[in-house]
């Protein structure tokens, strides 16, 4: 059933042992359930099978919605891997959605960004990377998320032709969230790493790099994907002794930095390309609380 091959792939992608162990547990439990239902062939699995398995977790094993969602996420990654590597023709998990969980938002929930000190700490460890190609590329990736607000999927899909240098750097996002086209700016003050990467990108002579239209590449591939970016962040997070460092936290930090600079919420919303201004409110509301706390300390 290709489970060991999949787990080895996770290891190669930089997943930590704890994560791989969790994937193994989820997949073994699913396979055990399949055997009990006389189903063995992964290529024959349908969305209804995944839904029935989730029902089994909920009603027979009394698993919580969070646990079921973790199991579903593991299966989605596994079946996506099988599909991408032509082990199966159709991914049965594509039409399976995670359970929506109603949660009461707390202050901790809204602290999704990194403080300025945390941003500087993390970047300082990236700056110590000995491999020059990786250092420049990784710093450029962080810059476009932290100072231009790009989502990781948007970073992954950037092509060389999407970057225009003219004082500031103009970045064209051809298919952002919900397929939206956008043009954003990385101002000159934060463009040094991306400019350096653009020059370095032109000198790469491996055929997979020369033939690739994508801006960010890896040593092994012509496109540096979202999984690779997360693995890269995990590496420096471990060195810095920091937890839960995800690409989206840099986008959150982009918004928070603007709020701390006193930028009006309407402008932050436009720069972040939020559909609803209420999405932007968490950054402003917290800023007001911080100002109130500052006044009380006088």
XYZ file of C-alpha atoms in Angstrom:
298
model
C 0.000 0.000 0.000
C 3.069 2.228 -0.400
C 2.924 3.410 3.221
C 6.643 2.949 3.896
C 7.553 4.706 0.648
C 5.284 7.600 1.670
C 6.808 7.786 5.173
C 10.313 7.784 3.668
C 9.234 10.648 1.418
C 8.037 12.591 4.479
C 11.455 12.063 6.025
C 13.164 13.336 2.867
C 10.896 16.397 2.910
C 12.233 17.302 6.353
C 9.273 16.250 8.508
C 10.271 15.572 12.110
C 10.011 12.101 13.624
C 7.029 13.062 15.784
C 5.044 14.107 12.715
C 6.020 10.973 10.776
C 4.996 8.822 13.749
C 1.584 10.537 13.782
C 1.131 9.888 10.044
C 2.084 6.233 10.534
C -0.462 5.845 13.334
C -3.280 7.458 11.306
C -2.548 5.355 8.213
C -2.216 2.096 10.143
C -5.571 2.699 11.808
C -7.199 3.448 8.457
C -5.696 0.315 6.873
C -6.850 -1.786 9.833
C -10.369 -0.425 9.300
C -10.138 -1.223 5.561
C -9.193 -4.835 6.290
C -12.169 -5.163 8.593
C -14.378 -3.955 5.752
C -12.794 -6.262 3.151
C -11.275 -3.353 1.219
C -7.591 -3.508 0.294
C -7.049 -1.719 -3.015
C -6.230 1.984 -2.502
C -7.124 2.757 -6.106
C -10.679 1.567 -5.379
C -11.199 3.906 -2.411
C -13.997 6.439 -2.946
C -14.917 9.633 -1.051
C -17.779 7.728 0.583
C -15.235 5.322 2.102
C -13.347 8.197 3.735
C -16.623 9.622 5.060
C -17.640 6.229 6.445
C -14.262 5.919 8.131
C -14.730 9.341 9.736
C -18.135 8.214 10.932
C -16.482 5.121 12.424
C -13.954 7.324 14.261
C -16.730 9.523 15.602
C -19.373 6.983 16.599
C -17.406 3.800 17.282
C -14.184 5.187 18.716
C -15.658 8.433 20.126
C -12.882 10.524 18.597
C -13.077 14.316 18.886
C -13.556 16.562 15.821
C -9.933 17.723 16.168
C -8.672 14.140 16.109
C -10.847 13.288 13.105
C -9.563 16.355 11.276
C -5.953 15.322 11.950
C -6.725 11.879 10.554
C -8.396 13.382 7.480
C -5.440 15.725 6.927
C -3.048 12.757 7.076
C -5.149 10.814 4.553
C -5.311 13.848 2.265
C -1.519 14.100 2.256
C -1.137 10.356 1.679
C -3.615 10.121 -1.198
C -2.228 13.296 -2.758
C 1.201 11.642 -2.707
C -0.201 8.472 -4.309
C -1.889 10.519 -7.029
C 1.129 12.705 -7.788
C 3.314 9.599 -8.093
C 0.809 7.786 -10.354
C 0.075 5.011 -7.867
C -3.636 5.833 -8.147
C -5.583 7.781 -10.769
C -7.966 9.798 -8.582
C -7.539 11.304 -5.115
C -10.631 10.231 -3.093
C -10.024 12.808 -0.368
C -10.401 15.887 -2.592
C -14.139 16.088 -1.944
C -13.805 15.332 1.769
C -13.900 18.459 3.919
C -12.580 18.971 7.419
C -15.092 19.351 10.223
C -15.868 22.965 11.075
C -15.177 23.514 14.760
C -16.809 26.389 16.589
C -14.263 28.002 18.866
C -14.352 30.974 21.200
C -11.606 33.338 20.131
C -9.152 34.219 22.868
C -6.252 36.632 23.004
C -3.980 33.651 22.439
C -5.944 32.729 19.298
C -5.355 36.167 17.790
C -1.598 36.199 18.512
C -0.787 34.565 15.221
C 1.949 36.970 14.270
C 5.571 37.177 15.329
C 6.769 40.106 17.392
C 9.426 42.322 15.866
C 11.994 40.688 18.132
C 10.866 37.203 17.034
C 11.050 38.234 13.381
C 14.589 39.508 13.844
C 15.607 36.406 15.815
C 14.320 34.024 13.167
C 15.868 35.920 10.260
C 19.217 36.052 12.071
C 19.374 32.246 11.975
C 18.490 32.169 8.269
C 21.247 34.724 7.715
C 23.769 32.249 9.173
C 23.008 29.598 6.519
C 26.346 28.507 5.010
C 24.937 27.478 1.633
C 24.813 30.797 -0.236
C 22.107 29.725 -2.679
C 19.843 28.548 0.120
C 20.562 31.588 2.287
C 19.729 34.136 -0.404
C 16.684 32.205 -1.671
C 15.303 31.632 1.824
C 15.751 35.262 2.863
C 14.020 36.374 -0.341
C 11.092 34.018 0.333
C 10.689 35.348 3.873
C 10.857 38.926 2.598
C 8.013 38.490 0.108
C 5.824 36.965 2.838
C 6.817 39.372 5.611
C 7.073 42.622 3.649
C 4.662 42.046 0.730
C 2.148 39.759 2.458
C 2.242 36.820 0.029
C 0.631 33.503 0.921
C 2.805 30.393 0.624
C 0.824 29.093 -2.391
C 1.436 32.433 -4.099
C 5.171 32.212 -3.363
C 5.257 28.666 -4.714
C 3.590 29.701 -8.003
C 5.677 32.823 -8.662
C 7.429 32.836 -12.014
C 10.440 34.871 -13.032
C 8.292 36.891 -15.409
C 6.055 37.923 -12.493
C 8.835 40.049 -10.991
C 9.475 43.559 -12.314
C 12.298 45.660 -10.876
C 11.936 49.413 -11.166
C 13.009 51.089 -7.942
C 10.529 49.108 -5.851
C 9.774 45.567 -6.990
C 6.368 44.820 -8.484
C 5.094 41.282 -7.955
C 2.254 39.926 -10.081
C 0.122 37.243 -8.437
C -1.697 35.555 -11.284
C -3.849 33.255 -9.200
C -4.136 34.152 -5.527
C -6.770 33.071 -3.035
C -9.980 32.061 -4.841
C -8.171 32.539 -8.154
C -7.823 36.313 -7.797
C -5.265 38.258 -9.828
C -3.297 40.904 -7.934
C -0.257 43.136 -8.177
C 1.659 43.900 -4.979
C 4.803 45.860 -4.168
C 7.939 44.939 -2.285
C 9.385 48.324 -1.476
C 13.019 49.084 -2.147
C 13.959 49.056 1.571
C 13.184 45.331 1.761
C 14.131 44.261 -1.756
C 17.866 43.538 -1.350
C 17.513 39.776 -0.902
C 15.075 39.340 -3.776
C 17.283 41.407 -6.092
C 20.255 39.261 -5.117
C 18.251 36.089 -5.692
C 17.157 37.283 -9.138
C 20.802 37.741 -10.120
C 21.727 34.352 -8.677
C 18.720 32.684 -10.331
C 20.038 33.750 -13.744
C 23.376 32.040 -13.136
C 21.975 28.577 -12.284
C 23.139 26.226 -15.032
C 21.397 22.924 -14.255
C 18.871 22.093 -16.970
C 16.025 21.673 -14.465
C 16.670 25.217 -13.289
C 17.303 26.788 -16.693
C 14.166 25.226 -18.140
C 11.970 26.090 -15.162
C 9.871 29.272 -15.353
C 9.509 29.401 -11.554
C 11.223 32.056 -9.473
C 12.119 29.845 -6.519
C 13.804 26.505 -7.139
C 15.462 23.894 -4.956
C 18.607 21.856 -5.412
C 16.523 18.910 -6.609
C 13.594 20.577 -8.341
C 12.621 23.326 -10.744
C 9.951 24.520 -8.316
C 10.398 25.067 -4.582
C 6.985 24.005 -3.283
C 4.964 24.759 -0.161
C 6.142 21.587 1.581
C 9.747 22.514 0.929
C 9.172 26.039 2.242
C 7.639 24.675 5.446
C 10.538 22.227 5.867
C 12.921 25.141 5.419
C 11.133 27.163 8.117
C 11.135 24.150 10.444
C 14.906 23.885 10.095
C 15.590 27.448 11.250
C 12.816 27.378 13.847
C 14.543 24.441 15.515
C 17.874 26.280 15.460
C 16.246 29.395 16.918
C 14.317 27.444 19.553
C 10.997 28.712 18.202
C 7.752 26.786 17.732
C 4.867 26.832 15.249
C 6.691 28.829 12.580
C 4.506 28.601 9.481
C 4.489 30.647 6.276
C 1.173 32.225 7.228
C 2.619 33.622 10.449
C 4.839 35.836 8.301
C 1.760 37.090 6.439
C 0.061 37.749 9.795
C 3.206 39.611 10.859
C 3.013 41.709 7.673
C -0.452 42.885 8.719
C 0.529 43.383 12.361
C 3.587 45.428 11.424
C 1.366 47.755 9.407
C -1.053 48.094 12.340
C 1.780 48.904 14.737
C 2.932 51.583 12.294
C -0.474 53.244 12.642
C -1.728 52.432 9.139
C -5.551 52.753 8.852
C -7.473 49.495 8.797
C -8.868 50.194 5.309
C -5.343 50.440 3.885
C -4.141 47.306 5.714
C -7.163 45.415 4.381
C -6.339 46.444 0.809
C -2.636 45.653 1.154
C -3.449 42.237 2.645
C -6.110 41.653 -0.036
C -8.736 40.711 2.526
C -12.258 40.245 1.158
C -13.827 41.335 4.445
C -12.450 44.160 6.570
C -13.460 42.186 9.680
C -10.606 39.814 8.848
C -8.244 42.753 9.338
C -9.820 43.838 12.631
C -7.824 41.425 14.818
C -4.634 43.344 14.084
C -6.155 46.746 14.857
C -8.108 45.695 17.948
C -5.030 44.209 19.568
C -3.085 47.366 18.766
C -5.657 49.449 20.632
C -5.289 47.159 23.644
C -1.536 47.566 23.504
C -1.884 51.346 23.455
C -4.237 51.199 26.444
C -1.739 49.024 28.317
C 0.992 51.548 27.511
C -1.092 54.394 28.932
C -1.684 52.452 32.160
C 2.044 52.043 32.603
C 2.686 55.795 32.683
